mmCIF file of N, CA and C in Angstrom:
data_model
loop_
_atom_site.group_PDB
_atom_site.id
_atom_site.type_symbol
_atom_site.label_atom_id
_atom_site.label_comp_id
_atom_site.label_asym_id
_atom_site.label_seq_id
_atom_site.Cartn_x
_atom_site.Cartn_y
_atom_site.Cartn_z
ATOM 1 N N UNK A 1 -60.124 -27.944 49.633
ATOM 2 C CA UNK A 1 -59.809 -29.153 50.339
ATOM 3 C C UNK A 1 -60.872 -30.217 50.096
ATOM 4 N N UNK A 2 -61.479 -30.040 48.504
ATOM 5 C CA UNK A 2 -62.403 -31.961 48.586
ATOM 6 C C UNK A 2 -61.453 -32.537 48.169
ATOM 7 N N UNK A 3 -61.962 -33.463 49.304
ATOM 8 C CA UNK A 3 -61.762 -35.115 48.971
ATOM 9 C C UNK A 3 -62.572 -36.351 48.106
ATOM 10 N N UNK A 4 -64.196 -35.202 48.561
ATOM 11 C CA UNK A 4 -65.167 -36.197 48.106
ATOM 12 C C UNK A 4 -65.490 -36.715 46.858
ATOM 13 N N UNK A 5 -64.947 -36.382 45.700
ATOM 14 C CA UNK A 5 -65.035 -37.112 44.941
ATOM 15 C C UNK A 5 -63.954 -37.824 44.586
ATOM 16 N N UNK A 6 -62.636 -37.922 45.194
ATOM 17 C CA UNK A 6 -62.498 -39.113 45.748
ATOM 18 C C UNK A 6 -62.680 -40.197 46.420
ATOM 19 N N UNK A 7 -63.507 -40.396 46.968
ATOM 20 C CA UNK A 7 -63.884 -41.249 48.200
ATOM 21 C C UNK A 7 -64.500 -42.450 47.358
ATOM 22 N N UNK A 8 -63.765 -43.137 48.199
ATOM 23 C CA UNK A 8 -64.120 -45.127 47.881
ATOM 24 C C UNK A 8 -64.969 -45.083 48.280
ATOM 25 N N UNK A 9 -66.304 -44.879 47.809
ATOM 26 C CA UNK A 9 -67.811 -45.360 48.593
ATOM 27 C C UNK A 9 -68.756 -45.850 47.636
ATOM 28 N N UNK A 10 -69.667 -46.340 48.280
ATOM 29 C CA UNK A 10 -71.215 -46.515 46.860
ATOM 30 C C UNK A 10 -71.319 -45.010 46.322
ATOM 31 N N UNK A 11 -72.106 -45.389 45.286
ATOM 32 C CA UNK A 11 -72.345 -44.247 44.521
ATOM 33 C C UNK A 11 -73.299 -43.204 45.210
ATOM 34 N N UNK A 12 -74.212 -44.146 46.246
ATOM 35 C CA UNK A 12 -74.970 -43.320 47.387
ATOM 36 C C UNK A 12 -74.156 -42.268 47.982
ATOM 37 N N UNK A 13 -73.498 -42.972 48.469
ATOM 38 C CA UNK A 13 -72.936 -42.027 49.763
ATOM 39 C C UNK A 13 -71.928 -41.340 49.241
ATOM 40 N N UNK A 14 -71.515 -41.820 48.156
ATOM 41 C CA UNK A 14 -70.589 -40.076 47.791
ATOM 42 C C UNK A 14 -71.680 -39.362 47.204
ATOM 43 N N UNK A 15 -72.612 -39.738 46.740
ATOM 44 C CA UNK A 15 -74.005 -38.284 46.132
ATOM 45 C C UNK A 15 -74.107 -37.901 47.238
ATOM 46 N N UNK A 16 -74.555 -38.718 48.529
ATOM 47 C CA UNK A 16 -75.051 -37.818 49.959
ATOM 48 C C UNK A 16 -73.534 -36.817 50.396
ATOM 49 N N UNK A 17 -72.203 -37.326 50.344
ATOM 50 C CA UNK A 17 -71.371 -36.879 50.777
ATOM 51 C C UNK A 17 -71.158 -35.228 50.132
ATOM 52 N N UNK A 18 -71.259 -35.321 48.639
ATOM 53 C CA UNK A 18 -71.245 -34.360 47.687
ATOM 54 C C UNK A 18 -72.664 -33.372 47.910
ATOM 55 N N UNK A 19 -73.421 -33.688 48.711
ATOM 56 C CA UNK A 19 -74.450 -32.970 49.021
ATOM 57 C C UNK A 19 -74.352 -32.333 50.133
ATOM 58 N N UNK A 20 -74.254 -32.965 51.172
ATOM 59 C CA UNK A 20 -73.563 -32.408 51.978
ATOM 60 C C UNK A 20 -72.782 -31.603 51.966
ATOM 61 N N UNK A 21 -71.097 -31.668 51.337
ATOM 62 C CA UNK A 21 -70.320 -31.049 51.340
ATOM 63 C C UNK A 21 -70.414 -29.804 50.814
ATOM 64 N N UNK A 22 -71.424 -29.611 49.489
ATOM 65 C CA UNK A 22 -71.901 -28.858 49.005
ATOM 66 C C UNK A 22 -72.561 -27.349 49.700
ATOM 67 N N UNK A 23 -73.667 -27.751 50.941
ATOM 68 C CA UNK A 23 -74.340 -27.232 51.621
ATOM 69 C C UNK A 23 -73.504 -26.581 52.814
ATOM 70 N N UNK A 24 -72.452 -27.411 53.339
ATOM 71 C CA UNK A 24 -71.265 -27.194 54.588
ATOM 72 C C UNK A 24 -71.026 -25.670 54.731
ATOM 73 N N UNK A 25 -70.782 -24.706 55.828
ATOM 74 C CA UNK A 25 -70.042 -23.939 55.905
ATOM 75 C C UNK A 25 -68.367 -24.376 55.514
ATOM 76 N N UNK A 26 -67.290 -23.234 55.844
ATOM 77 C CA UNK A 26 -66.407 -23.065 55.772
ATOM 78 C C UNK A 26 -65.407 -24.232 56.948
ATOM 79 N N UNK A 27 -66.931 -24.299 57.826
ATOM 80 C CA UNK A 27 -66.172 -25.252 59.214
ATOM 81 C C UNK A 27 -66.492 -27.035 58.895
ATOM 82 N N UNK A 28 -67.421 -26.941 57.743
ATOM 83 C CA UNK A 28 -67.739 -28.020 57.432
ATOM 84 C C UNK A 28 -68.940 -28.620 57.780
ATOM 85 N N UNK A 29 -69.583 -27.528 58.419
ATOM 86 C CA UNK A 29 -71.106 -28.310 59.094
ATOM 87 C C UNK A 29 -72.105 -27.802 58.156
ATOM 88 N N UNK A 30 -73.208 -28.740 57.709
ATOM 89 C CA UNK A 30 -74.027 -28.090 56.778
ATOM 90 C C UNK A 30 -75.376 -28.871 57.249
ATOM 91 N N UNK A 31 -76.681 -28.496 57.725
ATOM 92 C CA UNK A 31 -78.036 -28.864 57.928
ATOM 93 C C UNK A 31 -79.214 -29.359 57.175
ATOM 94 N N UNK A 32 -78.893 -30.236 57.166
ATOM 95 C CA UNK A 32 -80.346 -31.187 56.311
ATOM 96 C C UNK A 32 -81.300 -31.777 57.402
ATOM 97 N N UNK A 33 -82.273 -32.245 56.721
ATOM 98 C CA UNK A 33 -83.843 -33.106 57.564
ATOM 99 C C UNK A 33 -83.299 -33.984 56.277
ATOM 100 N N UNK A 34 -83.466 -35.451 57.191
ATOM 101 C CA UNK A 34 -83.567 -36.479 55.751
ATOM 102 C C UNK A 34 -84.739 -36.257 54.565
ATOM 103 N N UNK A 35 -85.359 -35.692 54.981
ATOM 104 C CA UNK A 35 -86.483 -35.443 53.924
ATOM 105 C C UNK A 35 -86.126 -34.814 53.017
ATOM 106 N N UNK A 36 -85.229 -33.748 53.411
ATOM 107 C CA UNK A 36 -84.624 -32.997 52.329
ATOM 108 C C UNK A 36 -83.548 -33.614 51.405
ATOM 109 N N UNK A 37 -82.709 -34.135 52.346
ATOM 110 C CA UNK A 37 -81.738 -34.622 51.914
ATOM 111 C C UNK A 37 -82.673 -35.841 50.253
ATOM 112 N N UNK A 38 -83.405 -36.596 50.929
ATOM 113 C CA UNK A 38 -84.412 -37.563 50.094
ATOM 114 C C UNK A 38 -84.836 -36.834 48.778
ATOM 115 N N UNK A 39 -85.403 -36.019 49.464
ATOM 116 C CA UNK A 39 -86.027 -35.304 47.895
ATOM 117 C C UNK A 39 -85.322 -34.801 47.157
ATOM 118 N N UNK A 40 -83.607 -33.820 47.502
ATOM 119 C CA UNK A 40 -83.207 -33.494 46.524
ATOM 120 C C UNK A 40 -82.353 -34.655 45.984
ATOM 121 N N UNK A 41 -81.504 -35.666 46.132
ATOM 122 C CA UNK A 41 -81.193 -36.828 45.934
ATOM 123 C C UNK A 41 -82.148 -37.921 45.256
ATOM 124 N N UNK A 42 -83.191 -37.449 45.572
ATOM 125 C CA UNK A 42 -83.878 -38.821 44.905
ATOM 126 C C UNK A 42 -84.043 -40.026 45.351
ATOM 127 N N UNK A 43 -83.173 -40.412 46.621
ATOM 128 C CA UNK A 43 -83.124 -41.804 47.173
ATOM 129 C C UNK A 43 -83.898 -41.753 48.485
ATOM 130 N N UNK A 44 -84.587 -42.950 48.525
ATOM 131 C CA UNK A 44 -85.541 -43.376 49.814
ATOM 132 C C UNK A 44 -84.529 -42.725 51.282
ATOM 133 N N UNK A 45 -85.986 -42.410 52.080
ATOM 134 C CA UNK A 45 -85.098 -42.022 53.291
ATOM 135 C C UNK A 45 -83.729 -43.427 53.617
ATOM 136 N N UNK A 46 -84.353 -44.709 53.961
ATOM 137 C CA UNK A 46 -83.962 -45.421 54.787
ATOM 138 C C UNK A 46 -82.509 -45.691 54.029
ATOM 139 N N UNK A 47 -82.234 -45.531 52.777
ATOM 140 C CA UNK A 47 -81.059 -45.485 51.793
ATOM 141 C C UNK A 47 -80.274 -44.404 52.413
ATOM 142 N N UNK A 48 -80.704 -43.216 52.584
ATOM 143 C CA UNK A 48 -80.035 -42.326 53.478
ATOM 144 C C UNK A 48 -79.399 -42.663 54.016
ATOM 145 N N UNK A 49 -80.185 -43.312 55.035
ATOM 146 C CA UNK A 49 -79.455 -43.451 57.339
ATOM 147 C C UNK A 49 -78.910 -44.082 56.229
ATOM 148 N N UNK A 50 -78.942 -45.163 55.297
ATOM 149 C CA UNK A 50 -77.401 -46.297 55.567
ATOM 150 C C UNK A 50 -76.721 -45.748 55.649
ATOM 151 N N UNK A 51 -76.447 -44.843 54.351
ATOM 152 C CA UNK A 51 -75.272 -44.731 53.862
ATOM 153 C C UNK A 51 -74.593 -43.526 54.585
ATOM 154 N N UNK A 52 -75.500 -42.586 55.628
ATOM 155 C CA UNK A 52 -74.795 -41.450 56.515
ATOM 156 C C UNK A 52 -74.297 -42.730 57.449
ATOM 157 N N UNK A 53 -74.847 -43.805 58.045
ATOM 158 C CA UNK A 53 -74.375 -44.333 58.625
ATOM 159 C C UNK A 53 -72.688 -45.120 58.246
ATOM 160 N N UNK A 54 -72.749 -45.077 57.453
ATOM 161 C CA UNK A 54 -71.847 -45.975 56.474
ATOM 162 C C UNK A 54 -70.120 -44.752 56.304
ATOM 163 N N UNK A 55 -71.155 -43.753 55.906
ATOM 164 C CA UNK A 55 -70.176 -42.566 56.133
ATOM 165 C C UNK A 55 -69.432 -41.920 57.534
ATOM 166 N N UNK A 56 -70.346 -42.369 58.429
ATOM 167 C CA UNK A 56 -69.766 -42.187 59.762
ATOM 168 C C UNK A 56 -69.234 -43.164 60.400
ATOM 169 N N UNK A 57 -69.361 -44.342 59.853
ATOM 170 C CA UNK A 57 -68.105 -45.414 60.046
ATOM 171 C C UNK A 57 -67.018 -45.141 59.642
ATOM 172 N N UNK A 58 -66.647 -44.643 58.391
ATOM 173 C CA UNK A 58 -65.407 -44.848 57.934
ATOM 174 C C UNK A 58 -64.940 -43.199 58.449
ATOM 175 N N UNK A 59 -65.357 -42.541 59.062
ATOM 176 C CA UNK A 59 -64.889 -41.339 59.453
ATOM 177 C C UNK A 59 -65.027 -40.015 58.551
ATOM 178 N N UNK A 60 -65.897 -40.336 57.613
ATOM 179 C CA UNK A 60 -65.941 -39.067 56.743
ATOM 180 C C UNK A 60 -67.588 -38.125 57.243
ATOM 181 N N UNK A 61 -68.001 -38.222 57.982
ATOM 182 C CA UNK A 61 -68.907 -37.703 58.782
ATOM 183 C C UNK A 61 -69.392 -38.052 60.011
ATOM 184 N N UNK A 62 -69.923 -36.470 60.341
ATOM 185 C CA UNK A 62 -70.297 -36.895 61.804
ATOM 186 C C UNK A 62 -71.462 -35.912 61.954
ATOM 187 N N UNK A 63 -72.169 -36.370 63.002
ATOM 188 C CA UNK A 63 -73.906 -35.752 63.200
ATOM 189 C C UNK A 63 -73.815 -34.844 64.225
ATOM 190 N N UNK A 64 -73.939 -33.960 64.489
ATOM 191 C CA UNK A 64 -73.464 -32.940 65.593
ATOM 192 C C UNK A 64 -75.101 -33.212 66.312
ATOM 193 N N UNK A 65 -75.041 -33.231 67.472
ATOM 194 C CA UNK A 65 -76.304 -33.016 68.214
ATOM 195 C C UNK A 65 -77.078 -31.395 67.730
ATOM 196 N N UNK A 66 -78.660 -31.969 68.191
ATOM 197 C CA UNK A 66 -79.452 -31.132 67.587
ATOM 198 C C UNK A 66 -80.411 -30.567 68.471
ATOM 199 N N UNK A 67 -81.096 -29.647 68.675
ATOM 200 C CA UNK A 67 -82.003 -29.987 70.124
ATOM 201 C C UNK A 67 -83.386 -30.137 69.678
ATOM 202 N N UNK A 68 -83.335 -31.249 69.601
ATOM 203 C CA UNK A 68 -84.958 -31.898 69.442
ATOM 204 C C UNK A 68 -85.628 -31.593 68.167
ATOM 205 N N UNK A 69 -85.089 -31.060 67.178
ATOM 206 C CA UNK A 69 -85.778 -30.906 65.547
ATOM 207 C C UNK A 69 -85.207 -31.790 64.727
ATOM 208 N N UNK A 70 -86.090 -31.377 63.262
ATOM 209 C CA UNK A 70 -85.921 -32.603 62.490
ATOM 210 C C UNK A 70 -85.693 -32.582 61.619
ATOM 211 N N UNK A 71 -84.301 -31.076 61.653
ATOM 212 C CA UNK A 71 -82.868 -30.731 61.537
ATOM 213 C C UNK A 71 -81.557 -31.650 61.548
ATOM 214 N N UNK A 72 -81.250 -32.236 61.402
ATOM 215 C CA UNK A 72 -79.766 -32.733 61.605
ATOM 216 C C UNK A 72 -78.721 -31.165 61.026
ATOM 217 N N UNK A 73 -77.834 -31.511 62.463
ATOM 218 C CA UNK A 73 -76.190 -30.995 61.371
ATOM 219 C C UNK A 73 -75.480 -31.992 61.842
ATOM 220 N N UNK A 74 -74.859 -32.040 60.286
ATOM 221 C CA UNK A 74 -73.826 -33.007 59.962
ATOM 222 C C UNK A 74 -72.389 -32.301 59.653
ATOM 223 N N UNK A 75 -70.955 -33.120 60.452
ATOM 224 C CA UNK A 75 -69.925 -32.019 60.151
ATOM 225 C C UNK A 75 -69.029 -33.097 58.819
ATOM 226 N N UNK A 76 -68.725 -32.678 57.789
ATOM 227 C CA UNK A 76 -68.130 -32.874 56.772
ATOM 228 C C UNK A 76 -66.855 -32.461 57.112
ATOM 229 N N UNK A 77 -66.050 -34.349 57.373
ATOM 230 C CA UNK A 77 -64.923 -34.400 58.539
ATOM 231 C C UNK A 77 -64.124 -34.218 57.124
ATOM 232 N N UNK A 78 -62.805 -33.346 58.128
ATOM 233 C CA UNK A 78 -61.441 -33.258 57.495
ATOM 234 C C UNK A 78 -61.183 -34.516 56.155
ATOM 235 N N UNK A 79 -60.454 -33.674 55.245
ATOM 236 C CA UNK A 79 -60.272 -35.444 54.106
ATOM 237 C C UNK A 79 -61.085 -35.167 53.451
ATOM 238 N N UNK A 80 -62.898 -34.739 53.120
ATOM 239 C CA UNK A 80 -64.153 -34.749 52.221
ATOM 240 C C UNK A 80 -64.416 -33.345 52.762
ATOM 241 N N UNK A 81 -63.722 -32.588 52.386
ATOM 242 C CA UNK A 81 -64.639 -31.636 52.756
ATOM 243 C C UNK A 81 -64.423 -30.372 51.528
ATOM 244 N N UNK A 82 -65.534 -29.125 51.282
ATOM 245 C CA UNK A 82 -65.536 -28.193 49.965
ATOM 246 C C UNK A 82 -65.081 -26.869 50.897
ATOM 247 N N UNK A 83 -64.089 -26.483 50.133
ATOM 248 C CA UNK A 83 -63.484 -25.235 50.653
ATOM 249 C C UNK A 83 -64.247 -24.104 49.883
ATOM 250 N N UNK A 84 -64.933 -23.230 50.502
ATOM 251 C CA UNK A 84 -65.847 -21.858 49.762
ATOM 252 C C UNK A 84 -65.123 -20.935 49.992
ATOM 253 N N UNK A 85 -65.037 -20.504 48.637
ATOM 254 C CA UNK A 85 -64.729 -19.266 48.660
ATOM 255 C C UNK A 85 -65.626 -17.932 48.618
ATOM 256 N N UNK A 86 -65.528 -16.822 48.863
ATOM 257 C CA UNK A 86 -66.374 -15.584 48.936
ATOM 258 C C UNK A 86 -66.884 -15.526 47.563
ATOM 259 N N UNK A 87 -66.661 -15.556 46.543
ATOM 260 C CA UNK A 87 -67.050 -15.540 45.169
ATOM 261 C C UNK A 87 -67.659 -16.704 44.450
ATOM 262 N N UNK A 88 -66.685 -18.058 44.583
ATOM 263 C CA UNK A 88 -67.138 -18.964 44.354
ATOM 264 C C UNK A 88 -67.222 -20.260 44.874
ATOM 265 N N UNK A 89 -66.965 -21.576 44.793
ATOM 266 C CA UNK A 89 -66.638 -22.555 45.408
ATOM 267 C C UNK A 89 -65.657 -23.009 44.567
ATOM 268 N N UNK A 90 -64.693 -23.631 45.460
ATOM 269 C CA UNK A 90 -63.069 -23.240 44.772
ATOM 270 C C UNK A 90 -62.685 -25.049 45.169
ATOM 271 N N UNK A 91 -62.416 -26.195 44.353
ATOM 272 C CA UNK A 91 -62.155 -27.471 44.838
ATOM 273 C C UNK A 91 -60.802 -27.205 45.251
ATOM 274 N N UNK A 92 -60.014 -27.472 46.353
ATOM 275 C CA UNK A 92 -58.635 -27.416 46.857
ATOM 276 C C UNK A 92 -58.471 -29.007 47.450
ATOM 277 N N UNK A 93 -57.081 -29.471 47.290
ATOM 278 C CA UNK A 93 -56.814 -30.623 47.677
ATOM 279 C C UNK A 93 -55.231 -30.634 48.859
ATOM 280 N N UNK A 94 -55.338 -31.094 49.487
ATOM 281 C CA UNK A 94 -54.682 -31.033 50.727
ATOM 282 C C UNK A 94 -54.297 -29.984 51.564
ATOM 283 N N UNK A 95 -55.521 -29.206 52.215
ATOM 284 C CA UNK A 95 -55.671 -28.047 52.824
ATOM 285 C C UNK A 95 -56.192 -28.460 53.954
ATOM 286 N N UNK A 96 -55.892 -27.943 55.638
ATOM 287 C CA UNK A 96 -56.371 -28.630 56.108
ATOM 288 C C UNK A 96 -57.601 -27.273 56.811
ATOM 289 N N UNK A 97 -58.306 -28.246 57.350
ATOM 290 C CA UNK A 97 -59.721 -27.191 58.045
ATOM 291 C C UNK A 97 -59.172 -26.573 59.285
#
């Protein structure tokens, strides 16, 4: 069930989206620190927030509360999201979560 490399976005935020989605469980939630997210991406933190921000405008993510670390989970909403399989990671298109 990706979507994400479909997605009408900057080239940012589908790399962050594709990173994300990448990392996601099966439910779609997958845990980064922007730092991480930064370093393996390559792009400045503050390029980040935009573009998670940017992504959680248009509804293709959302930040699940965290308790007080510097952890984020992020859920990789229905529409962008990587369906895993036990063996491999398997791209499927209109499957729903």
């Amino acid at each position: 069930m990706c979507q994400c490399w479909d997605v009408r976005a900057t080239p940012t935020a589908r790399l962050l989206l594709l990173a994300l989605a990448d990392r996601a469980d099966d439910s779609g939630l997958a845990t980064a620190s922007l730092t991480a997210l930064s370093e393996k991406l390559k792009i400045d933190r503050r390029v980040i927030v935009r573009s998670i921000g940017a992504l959680i405008k248009r509804g293709l993510l959302a930040v699940e509360p965290t308790n007080g670390t510097q952890v984020n989970t992020y859920r990789v909403m229905d529409g962008a999201t990587v369906h895993h399989s036990r063996d491999n990671m398997s791209l499927k298109s209109g499957e729903n979560m």
